[in-house]
Amino acid sequence: MIIDGVGVRYAEPGDAAALADVLARNRAYMAPFEPWRSEVFYTEAGQRARIEGLLAECDAGRLHPFVITDAATDAPIGMINLGNVSLGPFRSGGVGYWLDQAHTGRGAATAALQEVCRIARDDLRLHRVEASTLVDNPASQRVLAKAGFSRIGLAPGYLHINGAWRDHVLFQRLLNDDPPP
């Protein structure tokens, strides 16, 4: 799907080289927001293994990995994952995303997030999507607000990021009021 010059499609192993390149170029930029990563993570082989693992989780119905692309070239400029998918009466999932610094501030993350929420609602029939950001990440908080998410709380020591347990602001977006199928 293409929205505002941004494409969103399922990740595939052929994206490994491009993602490794984007991640390597953005390593310092993303370091304050990311957990520790091994050197292998930043290689084509590391990204291929990661994508294959994400696709295995997708086959099991627990995670949906998407690449965010420049719609003109289909080149990956980031990723957005809908994970921890739970069905039954909960019908919820959690979203996480990152974007090449060269593409920030132009609505790409918001457009991708809106598309993933549409997929969650229309295709997966989820009721709710949740997200979290570091307390000191106002840019990501703005993305969530623009995509219709509401702040629901604070989680002290939520994730181990950049060498320390860090507090996160929690958000959610209710997608529908339909009963579970």
mmCIF file of C-alpha atoms in Angstrom:
data_model
loop_
_atom_site.group_PDB
_atom_site.id
_atom_site.type_symbol
_atom_site.label_atom_id
_atom_site.label_comp_id
_atom_site.label_asym_id
_atom_site.label_seq_id
_atom_site.Cartn_x
_atom_site.Cartn_y
_atom_site.Cartn_z
ATOM 1 C CA MET A 1 0.000 0.000 0.000
ATOM 2 C CA ILE A 2 1.293 3.484 -0.835
ATOM 3 C CA ILE A 3 0.303 6.498 1.273
ATOM 4 C CA ASP A 4 1.801 9.986 0.910
ATOM 5 C CA GLY A 5 4.842 8.715 -0.994
ATOM 6 C CA VAL A 6 5.497 5.990 1.562
ATOM 7 C CA GLY A 7 5.066 2.292 0.884
ATOM 8 C CA VAL A 8 4.319 -0.368 3.468
ATOM 9 C CA ARG A 9 4.749 -4.030 2.578
ATOM 10 C CA TYR A 10 5.698 -7.261 4.276
ATOM 11 C CA ALA A 11 9.422 -7.699 4.808
ATOM 12 C CA GLU A 12 11.184 -10.302 2.710
ATOM 13 C CA PRO A 13 14.674 -11.819 2.839
ATOM 14 C CA GLY A 14 15.643 -9.816 -0.267
ATOM 15 C CA ASP A 15 15.406 -6.646 1.864
ATOM 16 C CA ALA A 16 18.375 -7.724 4.004
ATOM 17 C CA ALA A 17 21.141 -5.820 2.191
ATOM 18 C CA ALA A 18 19.182 -2.566 1.987
ATOM 19 C CA LEU A 19 18.094 -2.762 5.628
ATOM 20 C CA ALA A 20 21.652 -3.521 6.763
ATOM 21 C CA ASP A 21 22.834 -0.443 4.874
ATOM 22 C CA VAL A 22 20.157 1.828 6.377
ATOM 23 C CA LEU A 23 20.781 0.469 9.880
ATOM 24 C CA ALA A 24 24.553 0.870 9.583
ATOM 25 C CA ARG A 25 24.192 4.484 8.365
ATOM 26 C CA ASN A 26 21.773 5.272 11.213
ATOM 27 C CA ARG A 27 23.566 3.402 13.965
ATOM 28 C CA ALA A 28 24.663 6.466 15.970
ATOM 29 C CA TYR A 29 21.339 8.240 15.388
ATOM 30 C CA MET A 30 19.296 5.279 16.674
ATOM 31 C CA ALA A 31 21.620 4.234 19.528
ATOM 32 C CA PRO A 32 19.829 6.270 22.234
ATOM 33 C CA PHE A 33 16.524 4.547 21.366
ATOM 34 C CA GLU A 34 17.614 0.960 20.757
ATOM 35 C CA PRO A 35 18.715 -2.053 22.798
ATOM 36 C CA TRP A 36 22.300 -3.242 22.450
ATOM 37 C CA ARG A 37 22.928 -4.917 19.078
ATOM 38 C CA SER A 38 25.761 -7.231 18.059
ATOM 39 C CA GLU A 39 27.972 -6.333 15.108
ATOM 40 C CA VAL A 40 26.274 -9.091 13.088
ATOM 41 C CA PHE A 41 22.950 -7.235 13.370
ATOM 42 C CA TYR A 42 24.308 -4.528 11.044
ATOM 43 C CA THR A 43 25.287 -6.970 8.278
ATOM 44 C CA GLU A 44 23.318 -8.403 5.383
ATOM 45 C CA ALA A 45 23.605 -11.888 6.916
ATOM 46 C CA GLY A 46 22.366 -10.582 10.255
ATOM 47 C CA GLN A 47 19.391 -8.850 8.679
ATOM 48 C CA ARG A 48 18.565 -11.885 6.542
ATOM 49 C CA ALA A 49 18.518 -14.081 9.665
ATOM 50 C CA ARG A 50 16.430 -11.488 11.500
ATOM 51 C CA ILE A 51 13.896 -11.239 8.665
ATOM 52 C CA GLU A 52 13.649 -15.017 8.409
ATOM 53 C CA GLY A 53 12.970 -15.164 12.166
ATOM 54 C CA LEU A 54 10.336 -12.438 11.891
ATOM 55 C CA LEU A 55 8.661 -14.258 8.996
ATOM 56 C CA ALA A 56 8.571 -17.483 11.037
ATOM 57 C CA GLU A 57 6.764 -15.540 13.785
ATOM 58 C CA CYS A 58 4.441 -14.186 11.084
ATOM 59 C CA ASP A 59 3.651 -17.721 9.897
ATOM 60 C CA ALA A 60 2.700 -18.530 13.502
ATOM 61 C CA GLY A 61 0.402 -15.486 13.611
ATOM 62 C CA ARG A 62 2.311 -13.731 16.395
ATOM 63 C CA LEU A 63 4.040 -10.953 14.458
ATOM 64 C CA HIS A 64 3.655 -9.041 11.192
ATOM 65 C CA PRO A 65 6.927 -7.494 9.932
ATOM 66 C CA PHE A 66 6.691 -4.651 7.434
ATOM 67 C CA VAL A 67 9.260 -2.530 5.655
ATOM 68 C CA ILE A 68 8.605 1.149 5.172
ATOM 69 C CA THR A 69 9.688 2.094 1.665
ATOM 70 C CA ASP A 70 10.195 5.123 -0.497
ATOM 71 C CA ALA A 71 7.191 4.625 -2.756
ATOM 72 C CA ALA A 72 9.054 5.905 -5.831
ATOM 73 C CA THR A 73 11.856 3.336 -5.579
ATOM 74 C CA ASP A 74 10.490 0.628 -3.205
ATOM 75 C CA ALA A 75 13.800 1.005 -1.316
ATOM 76 C CA PRO A 76 13.477 0.294 2.427
ATOM 77 C CA ILE A 77 13.748 3.380 4.631
ATOM 78 C CA GLY A 78 12.663 1.719 7.872
ATOM 79 C CA MET A 79 10.632 -1.015 9.483
ATOM 80 C CA ILE A 80 7.427 -1.291 11.440
ATOM 81 C CA ASN A 81 6.425 -4.472 13.227
ATOM 82 C CA LEU A 82 3.089 -5.460 14.695
ATOM 83 C CA GLY A 83 4.007 -8.003 17.340
ATOM 84 C CA ASN A 84 2.689 -9.756 20.416
ATOM 85 C CA VAL A 85 -0.510 -10.381 18.485
ATOM 86 C CA SER A 86 -3.109 -11.897 20.763
ATOM 87 C CA LEU A 87 -6.504 -13.006 19.550
ATOM 88 C CA GLY A 88 -9.509 -14.273 21.504
ATOM 89 C CA PRO A 89 -11.133 -11.710 23.783
ATOM 90 C CA PHE A 90 -7.997 -9.511 23.901
ATOM 91 C CA ARG A 91 -7.514 -8.967 20.111
ATOM 92 C CA SER A 92 -4.479 -6.761 20.558
ATOM 93 C CA GLY A 93 -0.960 -6.213 19.280
ATOM 94 C CA GLY A 94 2.004 -3.972 19.911
ATOM 95 C CA VAL A 95 3.731 -1.835 17.327
ATOM 96 C CA GLY A 96 7.342 -0.730 17.063
ATOM 97 C CA TYR A 97 9.034 1.191 14.280
ATOM 98 C CA TRP A 98 12.198 2.950 13.174
ATOM 99 C CA LEU A 99 12.958 5.205 10.246
ATOM 100 C CA ASP A 100 16.076 6.352 8.396
ATOM 101 C CA GLN A 101 17.008 9.761 9.826
ATOM 102 C CA ALA A 102 17.074 11.194 6.291
ATOM 103 C CA HIS A 103 13.319 10.539 6.046
ATOM 104 C CA THR A 104 12.189 11.825 9.447
ATOM 105 C CA GLY A 105 9.980 14.857 9.912
ATOM 106 C CA ARG A 106 8.020 14.330 6.691
ATOM 107 C CA GLY A 107 5.148 12.136 7.884
ATOM 108 C CA ALA A 108 6.601 8.803 6.714
ATOM 109 C CA ALA A 109 6.403 7.132 10.127
ATOM 110 C CA THR A 110 2.885 8.449 10.702
ATOM 111 C CA ALA A 111 1.702 7.204 7.287
ATOM 112 C CA ALA A 112 3.267 3.775 7.889
ATOM 113 C CA LEU A 113 1.745 3.551 11.362
ATOM 114 C CA GLN A 114 -1.698 4.476 10.041
ATOM 115 C CA GLU A 115 -1.429 1.774 7.376
ATOM 116 C CA VAL A 116 -0.384 -0.874 9.894
ATOM 117 C CA CYS A 117 -3.325 0.126 12.102
ATOM 118 C CA ARG A 118 -5.615 -0.280 9.085
ATOM 119 C CA ILE A 119 -4.201 -3.771 8.489
ATOM 120 C CA ALA A 120 -4.613 -4.590 12.183
ATOM 121 C CA ARG A 121 -8.253 -3.472 12.084
ATOM 122 C CA ASP A 122 -9.403 -4.666 8.663
ATOM 123 C CA ASP A 123 -7.278 -7.747 7.975
ATOM 124 C CA LEU A 124 -6.427 -9.054 11.437
ATOM 125 C CA ARG A 125 -9.603 -7.762 13.103
ATOM 126 C CA LEU A 126 -7.736 -6.501 16.152
ATOM 127 C CA HIS A 127 -9.483 -4.247 18.653
ATOM 128 C CA ARG A 128 -6.419 -2.439 19.970
ATOM 129 C CA VAL A 129 -2.809 -1.592 19.127
ATOM 130 C CA GLU A 130 -0.357 -0.456 21.771
ATOM 131 C CA ALA A 131 3.020 1.262 21.594
ATOM 132 C CA SER A 132 5.636 2.681 23.914
ATOM 133 C CA THR A 133 8.311 5.341 23.601
ATOM 134 C CA LEU A 134 11.143 6.488 25.753
ATOM 135 C CA VAL A 135 10.092 9.376 27.969
ATOM 136 C CA ASP A 136 12.642 11.566 26.197
ATOM 137 C CA ASN A 137 11.533 10.727 22.637
ATOM 138 C CA PRO A 138 9.017 13.475 21.813
ATOM 139 C CA ALA A 139 9.339 12.894 18.048
ATOM 140 C CA SER A 140 7.978 9.346 18.350
ATOM 141 C CA GLN A 141 5.300 10.556 20.748
ATOM 142 C CA ARG A 142 4.173 13.070 18.093
ATOM 143 C CA VAL A 143 4.031 10.290 15.488
ATOM 144 C CA LEU A 144 1.781 8.245 17.768
ATOM 145 C CA ALA A 145 -0.482 11.203 18.538
ATOM 146 C CA LYS A 146 -0.838 12.052 14.822
ATOM 147 C CA ALA A 147 -1.743 8.411 14.130
ATOM 148 C CA GLY A 148 -4.577 8.505 16.667
ATOM 149 C CA PHE A 149 -2.882 6.939 19.690
ATOM 150 C CA SER A 150 -3.666 8.104 23.230
ATOM 151 C CA ARG A 151 -1.256 8.185 26.137
ATOM 152 C CA ILE A 152 -2.343 5.667 28.774
ATOM 153 C CA GLY A 153 0.462 5.638 31.312
ATOM 154 C CA LEU A 154 4.091 5.422 32.323
ATOM 155 C CA ALA A 155 6.067 2.197 32.725
ATOM 156 C CA PRO A 156 9.166 2.625 34.926
ATOM 157 C CA GLY A 157 12.175 0.536 33.855
ATOM 158 C CA TYR A 158 10.175 -0.865 30.922
ATOM 159 C CA LEU A 159 12.951 -1.838 28.458
ATOM 160 C CA HIS A 160 16.724 -2.166 28.523
ATOM 161 C CA ILE A 161 17.734 0.530 26.041
ATOM 162 C CA ASN A 162 21.219 1.839 25.305
ATOM 163 C CA GLY A 163 22.709 0.117 28.350
ATOM 164 C CA ALA A 164 20.081 0.908 31.016
ATOM 165 C CA TRP A 165 16.530 0.072 32.071
ATOM 166 C CA ARG A 166 14.547 3.028 30.787
ATOM 167 C CA ASP A 167 11.119 4.442 31.562
ATOM 168 C CA HIS A 168 8.587 4.462 28.713
ATOM 169 C CA VAL A 169 5.363 6.299 27.996
ATOM 170 C CA LEU A 170 2.598 3.862 27.021
ATOM 171 C CA PHE A 171 0.086 4.536 24.246
ATOM 172 C CA GLN A 172 -2.842 2.731 22.694
ATOM 173 C CA ARG A 173 -5.213 3.126 19.791
ATOM 174 C CA LEU A 174 -8.604 1.498 19.872
ATOM 175 C CA LEU A 175 -9.447 0.345 16.358
ATOM 176 C CA ASN A 176 -13.073 -0.731 16.667
ATOM 177 C CA ASP A 177 -15.757 -1.863 19.092
ATOM 178 C CA ASP A 178 -16.581 -5.055 17.248
ATOM 179 C CA PRO A 179 -16.955 -8.217 19.350
ATOM 180 C CA PRO A 180 -14.309 -10.898 18.800
ATOM 181 C CA PRO A 181 -15.111 -13.117 15.807
#
